[in-house]
mmCIF file of C-alpha atoms and ligand atoms in Angstrom:
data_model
loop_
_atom_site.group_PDB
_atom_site.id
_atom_site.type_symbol
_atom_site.label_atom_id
_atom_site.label_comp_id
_atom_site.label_asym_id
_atom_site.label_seq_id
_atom_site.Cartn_x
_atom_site.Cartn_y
_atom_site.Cartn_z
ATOM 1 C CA UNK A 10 11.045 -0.029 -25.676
ATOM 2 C CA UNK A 11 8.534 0.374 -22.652
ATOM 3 C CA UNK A 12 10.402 0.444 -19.352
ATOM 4 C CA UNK A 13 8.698 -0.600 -16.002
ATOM 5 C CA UNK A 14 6.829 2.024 -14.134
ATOM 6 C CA UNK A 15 6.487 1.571 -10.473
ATOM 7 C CA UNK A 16 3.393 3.924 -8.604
ATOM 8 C CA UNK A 17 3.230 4.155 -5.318
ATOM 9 C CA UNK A 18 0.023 5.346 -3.988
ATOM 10 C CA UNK A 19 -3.555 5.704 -2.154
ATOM 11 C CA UNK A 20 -6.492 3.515 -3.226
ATOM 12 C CA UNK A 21 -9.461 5.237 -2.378
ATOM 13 C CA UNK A 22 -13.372 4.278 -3.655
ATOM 14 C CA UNK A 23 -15.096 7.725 -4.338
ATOM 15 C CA UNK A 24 -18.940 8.547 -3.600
ATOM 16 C CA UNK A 25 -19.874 11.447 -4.950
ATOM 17 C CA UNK A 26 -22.617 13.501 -5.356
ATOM 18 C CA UNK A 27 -23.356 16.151 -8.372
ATOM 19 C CA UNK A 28 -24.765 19.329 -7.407
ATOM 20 C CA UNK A 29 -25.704 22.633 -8.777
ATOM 21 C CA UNK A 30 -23.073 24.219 -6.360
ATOM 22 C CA UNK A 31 -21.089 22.973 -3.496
ATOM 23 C CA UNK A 32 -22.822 24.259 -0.539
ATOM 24 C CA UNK A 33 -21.242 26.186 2.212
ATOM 25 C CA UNK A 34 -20.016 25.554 5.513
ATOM 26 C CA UNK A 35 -23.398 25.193 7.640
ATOM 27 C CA UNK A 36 -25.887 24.701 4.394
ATOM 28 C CA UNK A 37 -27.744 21.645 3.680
ATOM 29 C CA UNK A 38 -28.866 21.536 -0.029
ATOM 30 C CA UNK A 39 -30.618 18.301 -1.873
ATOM 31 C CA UNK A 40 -27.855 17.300 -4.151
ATOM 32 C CA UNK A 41 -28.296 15.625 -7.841
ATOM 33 C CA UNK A 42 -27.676 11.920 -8.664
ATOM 34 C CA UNK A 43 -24.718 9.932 -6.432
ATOM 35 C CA UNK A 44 -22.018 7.771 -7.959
ATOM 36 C CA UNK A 45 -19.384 5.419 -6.600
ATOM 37 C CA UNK A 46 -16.325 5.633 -8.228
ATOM 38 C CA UNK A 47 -12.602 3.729 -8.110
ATOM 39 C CA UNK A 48 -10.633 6.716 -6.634
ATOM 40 C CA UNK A 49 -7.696 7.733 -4.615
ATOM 41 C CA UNK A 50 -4.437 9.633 -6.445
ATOM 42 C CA UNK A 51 -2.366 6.718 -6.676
ATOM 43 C CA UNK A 52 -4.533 4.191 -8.305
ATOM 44 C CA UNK A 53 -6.263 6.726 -10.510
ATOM 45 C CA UNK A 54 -2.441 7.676 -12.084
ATOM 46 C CA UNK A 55 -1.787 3.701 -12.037
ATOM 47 C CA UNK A 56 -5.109 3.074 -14.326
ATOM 48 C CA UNK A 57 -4.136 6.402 -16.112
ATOM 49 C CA UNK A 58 -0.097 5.095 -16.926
ATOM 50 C CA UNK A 59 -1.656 1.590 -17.828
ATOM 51 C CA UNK A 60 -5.261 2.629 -19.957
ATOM 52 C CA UNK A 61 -2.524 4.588 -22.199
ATOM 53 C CA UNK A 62 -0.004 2.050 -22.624
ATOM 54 C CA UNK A 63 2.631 1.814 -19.347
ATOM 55 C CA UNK A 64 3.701 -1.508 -17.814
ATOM 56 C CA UNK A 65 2.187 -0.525 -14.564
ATOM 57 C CA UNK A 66 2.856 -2.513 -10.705
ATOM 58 C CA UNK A 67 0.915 -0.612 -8.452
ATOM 59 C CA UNK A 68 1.761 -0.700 -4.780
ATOM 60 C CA UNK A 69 -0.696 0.659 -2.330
ATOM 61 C CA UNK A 70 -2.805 -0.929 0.880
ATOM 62 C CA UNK A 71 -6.645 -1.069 1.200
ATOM 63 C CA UNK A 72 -9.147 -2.530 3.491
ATOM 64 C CA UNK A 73 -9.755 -6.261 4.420
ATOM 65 C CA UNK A 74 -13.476 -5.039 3.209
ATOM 66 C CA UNK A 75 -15.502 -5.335 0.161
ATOM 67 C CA UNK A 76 -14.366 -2.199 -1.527
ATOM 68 C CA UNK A 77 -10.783 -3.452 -1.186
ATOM 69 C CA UNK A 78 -10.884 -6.560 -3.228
ATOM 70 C CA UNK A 79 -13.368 -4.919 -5.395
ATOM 71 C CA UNK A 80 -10.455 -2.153 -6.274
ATOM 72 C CA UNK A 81 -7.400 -4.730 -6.329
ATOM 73 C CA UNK A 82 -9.803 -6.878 -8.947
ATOM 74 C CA UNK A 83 -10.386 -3.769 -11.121
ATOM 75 C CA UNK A 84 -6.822 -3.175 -11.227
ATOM 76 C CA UNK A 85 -5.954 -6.383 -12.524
ATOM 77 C CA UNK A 86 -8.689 -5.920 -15.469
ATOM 78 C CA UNK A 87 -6.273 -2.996 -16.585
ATOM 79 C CA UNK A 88 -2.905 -5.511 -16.611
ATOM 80 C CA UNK A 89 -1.677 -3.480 -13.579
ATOM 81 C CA UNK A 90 0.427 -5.928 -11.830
ATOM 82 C CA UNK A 91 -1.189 -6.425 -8.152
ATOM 83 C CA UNK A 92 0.698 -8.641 -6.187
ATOM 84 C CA UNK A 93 2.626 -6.075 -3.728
ATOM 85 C CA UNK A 94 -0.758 -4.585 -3.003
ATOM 86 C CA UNK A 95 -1.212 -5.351 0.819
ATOM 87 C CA UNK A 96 -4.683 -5.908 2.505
ATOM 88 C CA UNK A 97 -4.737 -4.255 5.727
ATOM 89 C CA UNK A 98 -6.927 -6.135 8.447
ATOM 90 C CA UNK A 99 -9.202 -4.119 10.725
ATOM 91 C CA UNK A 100 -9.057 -1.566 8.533
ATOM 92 C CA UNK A 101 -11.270 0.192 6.022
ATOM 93 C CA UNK A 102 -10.352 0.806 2.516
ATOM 94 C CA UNK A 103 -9.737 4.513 2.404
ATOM 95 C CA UNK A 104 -13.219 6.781 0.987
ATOM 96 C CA UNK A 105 -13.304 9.976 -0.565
ATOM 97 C CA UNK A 106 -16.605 12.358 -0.429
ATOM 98 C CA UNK A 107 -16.833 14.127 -3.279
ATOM 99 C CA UNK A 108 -19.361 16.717 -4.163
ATOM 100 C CA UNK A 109 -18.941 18.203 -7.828
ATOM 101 C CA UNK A 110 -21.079 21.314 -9.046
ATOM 102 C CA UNK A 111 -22.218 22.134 -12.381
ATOM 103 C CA UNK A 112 -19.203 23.731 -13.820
ATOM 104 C CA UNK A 113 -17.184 20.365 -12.661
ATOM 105 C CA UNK A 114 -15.205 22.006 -10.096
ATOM 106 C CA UNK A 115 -14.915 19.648 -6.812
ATOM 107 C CA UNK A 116 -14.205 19.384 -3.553
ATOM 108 C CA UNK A 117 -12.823 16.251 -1.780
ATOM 109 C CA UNK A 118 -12.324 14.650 1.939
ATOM 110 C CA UNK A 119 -10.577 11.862 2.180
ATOM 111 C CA UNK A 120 -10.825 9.057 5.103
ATOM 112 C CA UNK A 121 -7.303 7.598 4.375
ATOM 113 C CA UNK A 122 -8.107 4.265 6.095
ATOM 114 C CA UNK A 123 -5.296 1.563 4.770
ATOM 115 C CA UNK A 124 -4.014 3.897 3.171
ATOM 116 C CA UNK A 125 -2.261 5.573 6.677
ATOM 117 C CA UNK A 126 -1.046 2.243 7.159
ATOM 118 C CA UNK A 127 1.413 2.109 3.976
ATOM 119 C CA UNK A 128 5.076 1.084 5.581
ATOM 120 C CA UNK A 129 8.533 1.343 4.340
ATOM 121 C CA UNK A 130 8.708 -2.473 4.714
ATOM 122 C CA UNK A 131 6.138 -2.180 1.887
ATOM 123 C CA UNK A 132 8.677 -1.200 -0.187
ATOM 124 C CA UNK A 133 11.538 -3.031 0.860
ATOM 125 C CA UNK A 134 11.095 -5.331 -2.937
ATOM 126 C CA UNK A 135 11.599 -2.479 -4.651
ATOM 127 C CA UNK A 136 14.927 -1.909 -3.403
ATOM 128 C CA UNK A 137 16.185 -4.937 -5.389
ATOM 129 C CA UNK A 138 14.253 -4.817 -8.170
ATOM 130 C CA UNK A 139 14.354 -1.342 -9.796
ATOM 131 C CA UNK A 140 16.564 -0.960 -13.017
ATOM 132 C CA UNK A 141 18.249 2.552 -13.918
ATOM 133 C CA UNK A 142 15.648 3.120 -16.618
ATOM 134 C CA UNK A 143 12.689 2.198 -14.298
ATOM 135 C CA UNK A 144 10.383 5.196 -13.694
ATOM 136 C CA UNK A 145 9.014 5.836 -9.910
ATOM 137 C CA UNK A 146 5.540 8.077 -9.383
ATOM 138 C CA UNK A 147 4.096 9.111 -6.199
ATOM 139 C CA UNK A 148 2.094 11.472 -4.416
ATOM 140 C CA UNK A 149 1.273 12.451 -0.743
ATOM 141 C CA UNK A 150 -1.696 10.880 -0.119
ATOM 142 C CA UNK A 151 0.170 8.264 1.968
ATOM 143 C CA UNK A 152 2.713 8.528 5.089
ATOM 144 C CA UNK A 153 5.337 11.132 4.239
ATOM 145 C CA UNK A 154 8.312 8.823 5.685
ATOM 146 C CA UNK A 155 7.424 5.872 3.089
ATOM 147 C CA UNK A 156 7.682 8.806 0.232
ATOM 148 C CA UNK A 157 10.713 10.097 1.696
ATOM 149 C CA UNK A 158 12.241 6.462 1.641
ATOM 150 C CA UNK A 159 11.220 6.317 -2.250
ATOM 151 C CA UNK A 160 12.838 9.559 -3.367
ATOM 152 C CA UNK A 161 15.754 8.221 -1.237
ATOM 153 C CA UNK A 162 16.432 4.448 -2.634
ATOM 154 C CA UNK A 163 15.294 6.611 -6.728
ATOM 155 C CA UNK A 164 18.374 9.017 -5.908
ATOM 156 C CA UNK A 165 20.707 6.238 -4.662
ATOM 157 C CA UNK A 166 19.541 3.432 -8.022
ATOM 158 C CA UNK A 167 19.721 6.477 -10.240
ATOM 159 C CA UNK A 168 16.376 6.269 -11.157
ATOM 160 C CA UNK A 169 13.800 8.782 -12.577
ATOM 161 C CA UNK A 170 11.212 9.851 -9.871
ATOM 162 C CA UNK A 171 8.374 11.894 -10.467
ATOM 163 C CA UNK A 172 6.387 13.966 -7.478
ATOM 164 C CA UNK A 173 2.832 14.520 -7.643
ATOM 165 C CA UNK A 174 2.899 16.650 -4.542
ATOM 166 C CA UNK A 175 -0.638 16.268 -3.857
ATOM 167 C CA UNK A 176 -2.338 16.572 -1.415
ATOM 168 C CA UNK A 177 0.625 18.902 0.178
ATOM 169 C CA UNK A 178 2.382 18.024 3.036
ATOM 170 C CA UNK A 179 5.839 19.182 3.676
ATOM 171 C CA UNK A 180 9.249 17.701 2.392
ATOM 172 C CA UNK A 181 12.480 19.558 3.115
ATOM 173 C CA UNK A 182 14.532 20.143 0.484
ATOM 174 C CA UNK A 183 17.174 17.754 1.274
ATOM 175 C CA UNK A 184 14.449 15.050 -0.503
ATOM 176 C CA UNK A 185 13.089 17.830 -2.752
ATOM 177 C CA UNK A 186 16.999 18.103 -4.569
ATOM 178 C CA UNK A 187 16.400 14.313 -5.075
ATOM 179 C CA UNK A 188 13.524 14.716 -7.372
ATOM 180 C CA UNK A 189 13.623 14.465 -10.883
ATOM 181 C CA UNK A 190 10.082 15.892 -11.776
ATOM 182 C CA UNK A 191 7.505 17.056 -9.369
ATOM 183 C CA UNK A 192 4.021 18.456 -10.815
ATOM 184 C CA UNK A 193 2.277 20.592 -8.332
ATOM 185 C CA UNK A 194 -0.321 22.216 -9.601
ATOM 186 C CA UNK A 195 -1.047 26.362 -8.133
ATOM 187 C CA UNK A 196 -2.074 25.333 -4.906
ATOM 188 C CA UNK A 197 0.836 23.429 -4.404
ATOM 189 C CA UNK A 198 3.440 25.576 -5.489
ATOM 190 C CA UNK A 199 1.944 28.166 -3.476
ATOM 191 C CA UNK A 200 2.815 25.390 -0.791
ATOM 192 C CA UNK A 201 6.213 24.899 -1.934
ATOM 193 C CA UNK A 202 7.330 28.619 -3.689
ATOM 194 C CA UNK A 203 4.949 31.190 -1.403
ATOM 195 C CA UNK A 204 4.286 32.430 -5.020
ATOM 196 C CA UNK A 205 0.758 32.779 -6.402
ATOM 197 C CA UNK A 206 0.726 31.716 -9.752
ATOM 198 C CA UNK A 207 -1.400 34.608 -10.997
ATOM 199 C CA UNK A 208 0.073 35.075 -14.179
ATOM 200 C CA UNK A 209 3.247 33.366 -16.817
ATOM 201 C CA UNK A 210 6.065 35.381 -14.871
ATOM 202 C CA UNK A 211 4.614 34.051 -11.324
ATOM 203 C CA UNK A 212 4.915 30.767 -12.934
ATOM 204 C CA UNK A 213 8.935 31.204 -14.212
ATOM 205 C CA UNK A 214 9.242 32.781 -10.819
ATOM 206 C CA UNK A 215 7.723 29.413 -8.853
ATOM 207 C CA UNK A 216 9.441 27.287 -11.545
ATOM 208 C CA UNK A 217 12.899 28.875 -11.245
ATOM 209 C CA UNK A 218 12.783 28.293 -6.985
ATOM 210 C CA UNK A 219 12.129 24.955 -7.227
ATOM 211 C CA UNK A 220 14.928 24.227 -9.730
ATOM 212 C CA UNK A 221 16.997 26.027 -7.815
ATOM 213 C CA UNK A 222 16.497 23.621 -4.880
ATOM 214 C CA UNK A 223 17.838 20.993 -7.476
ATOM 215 C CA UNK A 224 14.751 19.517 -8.163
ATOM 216 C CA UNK A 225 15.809 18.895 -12.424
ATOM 217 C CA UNK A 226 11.985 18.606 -14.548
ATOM 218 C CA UNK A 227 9.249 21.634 -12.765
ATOM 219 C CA UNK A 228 5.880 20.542 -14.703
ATOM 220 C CA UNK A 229 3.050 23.566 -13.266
ATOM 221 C CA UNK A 230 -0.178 22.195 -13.863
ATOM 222 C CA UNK A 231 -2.613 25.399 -13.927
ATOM 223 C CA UNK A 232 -6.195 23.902 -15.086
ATOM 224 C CA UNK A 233 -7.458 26.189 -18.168
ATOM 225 C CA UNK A 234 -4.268 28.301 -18.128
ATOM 226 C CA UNK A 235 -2.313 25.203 -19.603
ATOM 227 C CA UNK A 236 1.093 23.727 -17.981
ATOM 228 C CA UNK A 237 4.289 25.337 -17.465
ATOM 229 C CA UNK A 238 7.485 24.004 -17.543
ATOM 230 C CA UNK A 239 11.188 24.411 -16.800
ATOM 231 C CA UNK A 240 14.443 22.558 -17.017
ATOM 232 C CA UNK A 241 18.188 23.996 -16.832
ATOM 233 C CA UNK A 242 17.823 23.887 -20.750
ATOM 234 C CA UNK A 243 14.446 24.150 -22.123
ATOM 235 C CA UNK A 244 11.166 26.389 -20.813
ATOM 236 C CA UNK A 245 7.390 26.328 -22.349
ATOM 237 C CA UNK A 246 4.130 27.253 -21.313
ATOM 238 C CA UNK A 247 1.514 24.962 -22.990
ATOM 239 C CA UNK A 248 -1.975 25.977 -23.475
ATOM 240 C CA UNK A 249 -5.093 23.652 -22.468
ATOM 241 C CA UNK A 250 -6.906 22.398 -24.512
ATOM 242 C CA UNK A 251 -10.364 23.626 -24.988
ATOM 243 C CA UNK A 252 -13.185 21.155 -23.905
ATOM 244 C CA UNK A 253 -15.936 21.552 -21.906
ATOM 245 C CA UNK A 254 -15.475 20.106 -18.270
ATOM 246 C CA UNK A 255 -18.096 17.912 -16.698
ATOM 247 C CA UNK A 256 -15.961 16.862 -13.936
ATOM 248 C CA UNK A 257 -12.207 17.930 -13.242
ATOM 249 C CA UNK A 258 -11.658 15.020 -10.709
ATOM 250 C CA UNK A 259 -8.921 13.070 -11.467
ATOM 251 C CA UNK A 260 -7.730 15.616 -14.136
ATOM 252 C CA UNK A 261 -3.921 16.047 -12.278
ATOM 253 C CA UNK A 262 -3.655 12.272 -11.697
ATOM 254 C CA UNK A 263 -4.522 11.384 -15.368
ATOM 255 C CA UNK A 264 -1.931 13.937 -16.486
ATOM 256 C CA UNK A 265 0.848 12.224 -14.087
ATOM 257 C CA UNK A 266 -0.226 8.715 -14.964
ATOM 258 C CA UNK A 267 0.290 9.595 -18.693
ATOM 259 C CA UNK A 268 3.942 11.608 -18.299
ATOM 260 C CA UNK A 269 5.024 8.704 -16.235
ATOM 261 C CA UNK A 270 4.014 6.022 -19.449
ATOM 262 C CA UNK A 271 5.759 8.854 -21.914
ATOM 263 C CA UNK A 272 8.497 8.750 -19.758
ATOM 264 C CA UNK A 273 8.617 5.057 -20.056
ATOM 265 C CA UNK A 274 8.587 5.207 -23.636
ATOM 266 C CA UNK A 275 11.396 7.894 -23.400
ATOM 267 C CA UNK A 276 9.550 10.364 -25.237
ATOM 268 C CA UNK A 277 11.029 13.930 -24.841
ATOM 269 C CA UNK A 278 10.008 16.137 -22.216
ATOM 270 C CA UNK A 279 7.835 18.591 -24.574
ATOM 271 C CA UNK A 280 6.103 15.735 -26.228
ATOM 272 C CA UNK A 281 5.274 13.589 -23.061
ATOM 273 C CA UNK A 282 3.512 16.960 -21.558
ATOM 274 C CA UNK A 283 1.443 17.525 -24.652
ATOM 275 C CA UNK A 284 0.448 14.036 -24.363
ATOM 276 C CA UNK A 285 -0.534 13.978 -20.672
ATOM 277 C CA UNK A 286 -2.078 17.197 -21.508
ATOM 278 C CA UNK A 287 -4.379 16.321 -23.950
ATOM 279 C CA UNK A 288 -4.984 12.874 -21.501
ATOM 280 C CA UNK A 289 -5.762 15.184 -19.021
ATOM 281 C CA UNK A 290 -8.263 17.302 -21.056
ATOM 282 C CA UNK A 291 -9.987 14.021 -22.251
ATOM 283 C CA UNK A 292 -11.021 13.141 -18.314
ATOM 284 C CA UNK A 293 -12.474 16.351 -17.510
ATOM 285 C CA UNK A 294 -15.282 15.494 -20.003
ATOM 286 C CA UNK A 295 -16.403 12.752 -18.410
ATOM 287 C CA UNK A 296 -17.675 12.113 -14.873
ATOM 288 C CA UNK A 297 -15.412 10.269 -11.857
ATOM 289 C CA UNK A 298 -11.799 9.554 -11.448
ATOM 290 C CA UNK A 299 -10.969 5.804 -12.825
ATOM 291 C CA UNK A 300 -13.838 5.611 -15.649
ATOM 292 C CA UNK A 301 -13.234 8.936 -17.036
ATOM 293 C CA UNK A 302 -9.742 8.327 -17.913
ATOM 294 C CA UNK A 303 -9.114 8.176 -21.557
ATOM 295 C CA UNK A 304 -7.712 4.400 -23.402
ATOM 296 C CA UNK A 305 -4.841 4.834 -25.232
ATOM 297 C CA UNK A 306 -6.619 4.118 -28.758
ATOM 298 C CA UNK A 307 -9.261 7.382 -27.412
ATOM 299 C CA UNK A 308 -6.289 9.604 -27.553
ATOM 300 C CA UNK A 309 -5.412 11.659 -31.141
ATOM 301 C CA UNK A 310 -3.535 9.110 -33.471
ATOM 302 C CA UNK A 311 -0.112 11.487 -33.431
ATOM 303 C CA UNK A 312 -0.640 10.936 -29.422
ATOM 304 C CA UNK A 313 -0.594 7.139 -30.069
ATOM 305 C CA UNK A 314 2.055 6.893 -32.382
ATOM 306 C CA UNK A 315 4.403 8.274 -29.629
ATOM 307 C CA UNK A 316 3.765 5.071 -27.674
ATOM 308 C CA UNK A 317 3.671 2.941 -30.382
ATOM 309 C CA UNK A 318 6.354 4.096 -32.867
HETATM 310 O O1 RIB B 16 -7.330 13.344 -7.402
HETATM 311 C C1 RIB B 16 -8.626 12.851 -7.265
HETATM 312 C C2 RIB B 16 -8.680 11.844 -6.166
HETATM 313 O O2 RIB B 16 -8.411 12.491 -4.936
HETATM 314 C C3 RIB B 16 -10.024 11.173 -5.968
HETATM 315 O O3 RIB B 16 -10.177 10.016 -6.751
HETATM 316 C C4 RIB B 16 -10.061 10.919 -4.468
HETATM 317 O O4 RIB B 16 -10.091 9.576 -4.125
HETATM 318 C C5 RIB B 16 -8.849 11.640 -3.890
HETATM 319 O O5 RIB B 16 -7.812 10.790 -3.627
#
C-alpha cells in the first residue's frame, strides 16, 4: 500500500560550473565546463520520492518565465502531480550558482525568486485533503511562516511530517515538538544542538537534545561518516556507502525524497534509512541535482523489493 506524499518546497534551475577548486573570496579562476540543471531542495526530494516509487504532489511557486514552465513540465514527466504548483507573475523562477570542485564538494547561492513568494493560502487545499497516513516533507528554502503552518495543520491531522532543516533558519521549539522526523545534516545540528558532530558520542549527544525537545525520529546525515539515528526505542549509526563522489549536490535531498517514499510504503525506520542511504550514495556519482538521482529499478534489487513487496 503506497500512501500519498505531499512536498512542499523550492524550485530552483541550477547553473553550475565544475572547477578544480572553488576559488576564494576575491579570486577569479577560469572554471571547467557549465551545466544547467533542475534544482532547488524541494523539487529535487519531489523527483527523488517519485524516480523511486512515491505518489508524489509537489507544491512549490516559480517564475512566470521560461525556466518555470520548463521545471513544472519536467515534473510532470516524473508522474509528480503539478496542479497546486503556482506561477508567480513578475517574478523570476528562483536560480542557484553552483560551483563544484574536483573532489565534488560544492558551494551554492541561491536567488529565491518565486520561491519567497510561497503563501499559507498556498496551502490552504491541503488542510482538507490530507489523510492520517499521508506523509508531509519540507525544508527551509521557502518562508518560515508557510513551514510553520505545515508542521502545525501535520500535528493537528495527526500526520507524519518530516523536516529537512535545510538551509537553516530558526524554528522554536514549540513547532520543533511537532515534528515527527527532521534530518539535519552537521551543519544543521550545529544550528539546532550547538554541538559539533565531531565524532559518534557528539552525534547521541545532538540526537538526544533534539528528542528531548519532542521532536520523535532524529535522522543525522554526516556525508562519508554515514547517518545516525535515534528514537525513544531504537538507536544506529549507519555507515556510507563507499563510492566515489563526482558531485555531492543534491545528495541530502535524494536521501529525504527516498525516506519520505519508504515511509509511504511503511517500511521500518532502519530499513527506509538504508534505503535512502544507498539512494543517496547513488547521486553523488553522478553530476547535478535532478538527473543524478537514481530510478527506482537503478537501486539494489533487496532495495526494490521493499517498495514493491
Ligand atoms: O540541495 C541542493 C540544492 O540546493 C540545489 O539543487 C540548489 O538549487 C539549492 O536549492
Amino acid at each position: 500500500m503506497k500512501n500519498n506524499i505531499y512536498v512542499i518546497g523550492s524550485s530552483n534551475t541550477d547553473m553550475v560550473i565544475k572547477s578544480d577548486h572553488i576559488p576564494k573570496p576575491g579570486e577569479t579562476i577560469i572554471g571547467g565546463n557549465f551545466y544547467t540543471f533542475q534544482g532547488g531542495k524541494g523539487a529535487n526530494q519531489a523527483v527523488a520520492a517519485a524516480k523511486l516509487g512515491g505518489k508524489v504532489t509537489f507544491v512549490c511557486r516559480v517564475g512566470d518565465d521560461y525556466l518555470g514552465k520548463n521545471s513544472i513540465k519536467k515534473y510532470e514527466t516524473y508522474d509528480i502531480n503539478t496542479e497546486y504548483i503556482g506561477i508567480e507573475q513578475n517574478e523570476h523562477t528562483g536560480v542557484a550558482l553552483i560551483m563544484v570542485d574536483q573532489r565534488g564538494e560544492n558551494l551554492i547561492s541561491v536567488s529565491s525568486g518565486a520561491n519567497a513568494k510561497l503563501k499559507i493560502e498556498d496551502l490552504s487545499f491541503l488542510e482538507k485533503k490530507l489523510l492520517n497516513d499521508d506523509i508531509v516533507l519540507t525544508q527551509l528554502e521557502i518562508p518560515i511562516d508557510v513551514v510553520k503552518y505545515l508542521i502545525t495543520i501535520c500535528s493537528k491531522k495527526n500526520v507524519k511530517l518530516i523536516l529537512n532543516p535545510a538551509p537553516y533558519q530558526k524554528l522554536e521549539d514549540k513547532y520543533l515538538e511537532k515534528v515527527h522526523t527532521i534530518t539535519p545534516n552537521i551543519t544543521e545540528t550545529k544550528y539546532l544542538t550547538e554541538i559539533d558532530i565531531t565524532d559518534i558520542d557528539k552525534s547521541k549527544l545532538a540526537a538526544k537534545k533534539l528528542l528531548d525537545k519532542g521532536i520523535k525520529n532524529v535522522i543525522i546525515t554526516m556525508g562519508s561518516k554515514g547517518v545516525f539515528f535515534m528514537s525513544e526505542d531504537e538507536m544506529a549509526h549507519i555507515e556510507a556507502e563507499n563510492v566515489d563522489a563526482i558531485d555531492t549536490t543534491a545528495a541530502g535531498d535524494t536521501f529525504n525524497g527516498a525516506l519520505a517514499t519508504a515511509f509511504s510504503h511503511s517500511i521500518d525506520l532502519i530499513k527506509s534509512i538504508k534505503f535512502s542511504n544507498a539512494a543517496a550514495a547513488f547521486s553523488v556519482t553522478k553530476l547535478g541535482a535532478q538527473s543524478s538521482i537514481p530510478s527506482i529499478s537503478q537501486l539494489d534489487k533487496k532495495f526494490q523489493d521493499y517498495v514493491y513487496s
